[in-house]
Every structure is written in C-alpha cells, then in structure tokens.
PDB file of C-alpha atoms in Angstrom:
ATOM      1  CA  MET N1361     217.817  88.668 -37.219  1.00  0.00           C
ATOM      2  CA  PRO N1362     215.369  86.119 -35.752  1.00  0.00           C
ATOM      3  CA  ARG N1363     217.930  83.402 -36.436  1.00  0.00           C
ATOM      4  CA  LEU N1364     220.582  85.348 -34.492  1.00  0.00           C
ATOM      5  CA  MET N1365     218.211  85.852 -31.555  1.00  0.00           C
ATOM      6  CA  LYS N1366     217.408  82.150 -31.520  1.00  0.00           C
ATOM      7  CA  SER N1367     221.120  81.334 -31.481  1.00  0.00           C
ATOM      8  CA  VAL N1368     221.806  83.806 -28.652  1.00  0.00           C
ATOM      9  CA  LYS N1369     218.859  82.444 -26.680  1.00  0.00           C
ATOM     10  CA  LYS N1370     220.256  78.937 -27.083  1.00  0.00           C
ATOM     11  CA  TRP N1371     223.776  79.768 -25.871  1.00  0.00           C
ATOM     12  CA  TRP N1372     223.338  82.489 -23.235  1.00  0.00           C
ATOM     13  CA  PRO N1373     222.726  80.191 -20.225  1.00  0.00           C
ATOM     14  CA  ILE N1374     225.991  78.261 -20.589  1.00  0.00           C
ATOM     15  CA  LEU N1375     227.868  81.444 -21.458  1.00  0.00           C
ATOM     16  CA  LEU N1376     226.609  83.008 -18.223  1.00  0.00           C
ATOM     17  CA  VAL N1377     227.724  79.961 -16.242  1.00  0.00           C
ATOM     18  CA  LEU N1378     231.164  80.076 -17.878  1.00  0.00           C
ATOM     19  CA  LEU N1379     231.477  83.814 -17.207  1.00  0.00           C
ATOM     20  CA  LEU N1380     230.537  83.240 -13.567  1.00  0.00           C
ATOM     21  CA  ALA N1381     233.117  80.458 -13.336  1.00  0.00           C
ATOM     22  CA  LEU N1382     235.758  82.689 -14.897  1.00  0.00           C
ATOM     23  CA  ALA N1383     234.950  85.593 -12.573  1.00  0.00           C
ATOM     24  CA  LEU N1384     235.080  83.386  -9.471  1.00  0.00           C
ATOM     25  CA  ARG N1385     238.405  81.915 -10.530  1.00  0.00           C
ATOM     26  CA  LEU N1386     240.015  85.231 -11.491  1.00  0.00           C
ATOM     27  CA  ALA N1387     238.949  87.187  -8.396  1.00  0.00           C
ATOM     28  CA  PHE N1388     241.985  87.621  -6.147  1.00  0.00           C
ATOM     29  CA  LEU N1389     243.947  85.181  -8.303  1.00  0.00           C
ATOM     30  CA  ALA N1390     247.341  86.178  -6.918  1.00  0.00           C
ATOM     31  CA  ASP N1391     246.224  86.511  -3.289  1.00  0.00           C
ATOM     32  CA  ILE N1392     243.957  83.585  -2.395  1.00  0.00           C
ATOM     33  CA  PRO N1393     245.273  81.288  -1.128  1.00  0.00           C
ATOM     34  CA  PRO N1394     248.374  83.134   0.061  1.00  0.00           C
ATOM     35  CA  GLY N1395     251.571  81.593  -1.224  1.00  0.00           C
ATOM     36  CA  LEU N1396     251.754  78.452  -3.292  1.00  0.00           C
ATOM     37  CA  THR N1397     250.344  75.048  -2.498  1.00  0.00           C
ATOM     38  CA  HIS N1398     252.768  72.143  -2.843  1.00  0.00           C
ATOM     39  CA  ASP N1399     251.125  71.154  -6.136  1.00  0.00           C
ATOM     40  CA  GLU N1400     251.485  74.672  -7.550  1.00  0.00           C
ATOM     41  CA  ALA N1401     255.110  74.849  -6.413  1.00  0.00           C
ATOM     42  CA  ASN N1402     255.926  71.509  -8.024  1.00  0.00           C
ATOM     43  CA  HIS N1403     254.236  72.504 -11.292  1.00  0.00           C
ATOM     44  CA  GLY N1404     256.191  75.754 -11.166  1.00  0.00           C
ATOM     45  CA  ARG N1405     259.447  73.842 -10.696  1.00  0.00           C
ATOM     46  CA  GLU N1406     258.572  71.590 -13.624  1.00  0.00           C
ATOM     47  CA  ALA N1407     257.689  74.591 -15.805  1.00  0.00           C
ATOM     48  CA  MET N1408     260.921  76.377 -14.888  1.00  0.00           C
ATOM     49  CA  GLY N1409     262.827  73.217 -15.795  1.00  0.00           C
ATOM     50  CA  ILE N1410     261.125  73.181 -19.188  1.00  0.00           C
ATOM     51  CA  LEU N1411     262.091  76.821 -19.711  1.00  0.00           C
ATOM     52  CA  ASP N1412     265.678  75.851 -18.828  1.00  0.00           C
ATOM     53  CA  GLY N1413     265.630  73.158 -21.529  1.00  0.00           C
ATOM     54  CA  ILE N1414     264.741  70.061 -19.509  1.00  0.00           C
ATOM     55  CA  LEU N1415     262.148  68.501 -21.804  1.00  0.00           C
ATOM     56  CA  LEU N1416     260.464  65.416 -20.369  1.00  0.00           C
ATOM     57  CA  PHE N1417     257.468  63.280 -21.269  1.00  0.00           C
ATOM     58  CA  TYR N1418     256.814  62.285 -17.667  1.00  0.00           C
ATOM     59  CA  PHE N1419     257.426  64.411 -14.583  1.00  0.00           C
ATOM     60  CA  PRO N1420     258.259  62.629 -11.308  1.00  0.00           C
ATOM     61  CA  LEU N1421     257.172  65.504  -9.014  1.00  0.00           C
ATOM     62  CA  ASN N1422     253.572  65.558  -7.740  1.00  0.00           C
ATOM     63  CA  TYR N1423     253.538  61.757  -7.552  1.00  0.00           C
ATOM     64  CA  GLY N1424     254.204  61.684 -11.279  1.00  0.00           C
ATOM     65  CA  SER N1425     252.299  63.499 -14.003  1.00  0.00           C
ATOM     66  CA  GLU N1426     251.950  63.707 -17.746  1.00  0.00           C
ATOM     67  CA  PRO N1427     253.354  66.754 -19.552  1.00  0.00           C
ATOM     68  CA  LEU N1428     250.306  68.748 -20.733  1.00  0.00           C
ATOM     69  CA  TYR N1429     249.882  70.838 -17.579  1.00  0.00           C
ATOM     70  CA  SER N1430     253.601  71.460 -17.093  1.00  0.00           C
ATOM     71  CA  TYR N1431     254.219  72.510 -20.697  1.00  0.00           C
ATOM     72  CA  THR N1432     251.168  74.781 -20.605  1.00  0.00           C
ATOM     73  CA  ALA N1433     252.438  76.319 -17.358  1.00  0.00           C
ATOM     74  CA  ALA N1434     255.843  76.843 -18.980  1.00  0.00           C
ATOM     75  CA  ALA N1435     254.217  78.638 -21.928  1.00  0.00           C
ATOM     76  CA  PHE N1436     252.277  80.908 -19.575  1.00  0.00           C
ATOM     77  CA  MET N1437     255.410  81.595 -17.531  1.00  0.00           C
ATOM     78  CA  ARG N1438     257.250  82.500 -20.725  1.00  0.00           C
ATOM     79  CA  LEU N1439     254.460  84.929 -21.691  1.00  0.00           C
ATOM     80  CA  LEU N1440     253.588  86.381 -18.271  1.00  0.00           C
ATOM     81  CA  GLY N1441     256.746  85.895 -16.236  1.00  0.00           C
ATOM     82  CA  GLU N1442     257.662  83.445 -13.519  1.00  0.00           C
ATOM     83  CA  GLY N1443     255.020  84.106 -10.891  1.00  0.00           C
ATOM     84  CA  VAL N1444     251.906  82.981  -9.110  1.00  0.00           C
ATOM     85  CA  VAL N1445     249.533  84.541 -11.647  1.00  0.00           C
ATOM     86  CA  ALA N1446     251.037  82.636 -14.581  1.00  0.00           C
ATOM     87  CA  LEU N1447     250.800  79.335 -12.689  1.00  0.00           C
ATOM     88  CA  ARG N1448     247.260  79.877 -11.460  1.00  0.00           C
ATOM     89  CA  LEU N1449     245.981  81.163 -14.797  1.00  0.00           C
ATOM     90  CA  VAL N1450     246.682  77.741 -16.302  1.00  0.00           C
ATOM     91  CA  ASN N1451     244.412  76.206 -13.678  1.00  0.00           C
ATOM     92  CA  VAL N1452     241.714  78.800 -14.409  1.00  0.00           C
ATOM     93  CA  ILE N1453     241.714  77.921 -18.094  1.00  0.00           C
ATOM     94  CA  PHE N1454     241.674  74.162 -17.513  1.00  0.00           C
ATOM     95  CA  GLY N1455     238.963  74.609 -14.862  1.00  0.00           C
ATOM     96  CA  VAL N1456     236.666  76.559 -17.178  1.00  0.00           C
ATOM     97  CA  LEU N1457     237.299  74.041 -19.966  1.00  0.00           C
ATOM     98  CA  ALA N1458     236.331  71.247 -17.554  1.00  0.00           C
ATOM     99  CA  ILE N1459     233.023  73.008 -16.880  1.00  0.00           C
ATOM    100  CA  TRP N1460     232.446  73.297 -20.632  1.00  0.00           C
ATOM    101  CA  ALA N1461     233.235  69.577 -21.025  1.00  0.00           C
ATOM    102  CA  ALA N1462     230.861  68.655 -18.177  1.00  0.00           C
ATOM    103  CA  TRP N1463     228.124  70.655 -19.900  1.00  0.00           C
ATOM    104  CA  LEU N1464     228.762  69.029 -23.284  1.00  0.00           C
ATOM    105  CA  TRP N1465     228.781  65.519 -21.847  1.00  0.00           C
ATOM    106  CA  SER N1466     225.700  66.081 -19.666  1.00  0.00           C
ATOM    107  CA  LYS N1467     223.791  67.606 -22.564  1.00  0.00           C
ATOM    108  CA  ARG N1468     224.552  64.611 -24.719  1.00  0.00           C
ATOM    109  CA  ALA N1469     223.859  62.049 -21.985  1.00  0.00           C
ATOM    110  CA  PHE N1470     220.784  63.712 -20.470  1.00  0.00           C
ATOM    111  CA  ASP N1471     219.237  67.043 -21.450  1.00  0.00           C
ATOM    112  CA  ASN N1472     220.014  70.760 -21.462  1.00  0.00           C
ATOM    113  CA  ARG N1473     218.563  71.438 -17.994  1.00  0.00           C
ATOM    114  CA  THR N1474     220.673  68.688 -16.426  1.00  0.00           C
ATOM    115  CA  ALA N1475     223.714  69.921 -18.339  1.00  0.00           C
ATOM    116  CA  LEU N1476     223.265  73.490 -17.090  1.00  0.00           C
ATOM    117  CA  THR N1477     222.797  72.234 -13.540  1.00  0.00           C
ATOM    118  CA  ALA N1478     225.969  70.156 -13.768  1.00  0.00           C
ATOM    119  CA  ALA N1479     227.930  73.080 -15.199  1.00  0.00           C
ATOM    120  CA  ALA N1480     226.605  75.541 -12.613  1.00  0.00           C
ATOM    121  CA  LEU N1481     227.347  73.209  -9.699  1.00  0.00           C
ATOM    122  CA  THR N1482     230.842  72.574 -10.995  1.00  0.00           C
ATOM    123  CA  ALA N1483     231.364  76.316 -11.435  1.00  0.00           C
ATOM    124  CA  VAL N1484     230.607  77.094  -7.783  1.00  0.00           C
ATOM    125  CA  SER N1485     231.705  73.902  -6.011  1.00  0.00           C
ATOM    126  CA  PHE N1486     234.523  74.199  -3.495  1.00  0.00           C
ATOM    127  CA  TRP N1487     237.059  71.745  -4.838  1.00  0.00           C
ATOM    128  CA  PRO N1488     237.038  72.916  -8.487  1.00  0.00           C
ATOM    129  CA  LEU N1489     237.386  76.491  -7.191  1.00  0.00           C
ATOM    130  CA  ALA N1490     240.099  75.688  -4.674  1.00  0.00           C
ATOM    131  CA  SER N1491     242.329  73.671  -6.972  1.00  0.00           C
TER     132      SER N1491
END
C-alpha cells in the first residue's frame, strides 16, 4: 500500500493538469466557436474524401499537410458521424497529448516543477485552447 500511495503522489499533479486541459477543451465543444474555422472545414473536407475512398499521402488543402490529422479525423467521423464534434474531438486529443509531451520533455530537460509549470501553462494558454 505505501508503494501505491507513493506512485499516486508522484503522478497526481500531471494527471490534474491533464484533466483540467481535457475539461477546458471539452466544455462547449460543439458551440464555441460557432461554426467551423477554415482549417476545421478543410480538415473535414479531407476526412470526408478519405471516407469516400480518396486515399492520399499529402493533402493540398490548408497550405498542404501530412496525413495523420486527416486520417484520424476520418476515423472519428466514421465512429461519431460527420459533424463538428467529431472534427473537434481530434484536436482535443492531439492537444492533450501535446501537453503530455511538453511535460515529458520539460521533465527530462529540466525538473518536475518546470515540467508541471510548462504543462499547466500550455493547458490554459489561449492559442492551444483556441486551435
């Protein structure tokens, strides 16, 4: 039991930051911002093309992009339907993973306090929330 408590004590700060990030990104997911941005619309078009059988390795929309995001969006649209929530949920997942990656890198490069600060600031910063 002491070993479990030590493990929980070690991980709870980053888990709280990730939960906060997830909550902020999921709140009003379908409503804010209203409608789709041009980037979201283009990713949606690419994902719908994938679902229609147009399989590319490079997508010319959005000033050109690699396929990971578009294929992930297509998978979510297949599971959840063709809508705003499916498109934005992909961004939520990649956003939370980016916070996790920032924490891992900062912890390795600096220390745990710096890593938690970097993760927390990324979790609540405007641009990572808005995009």
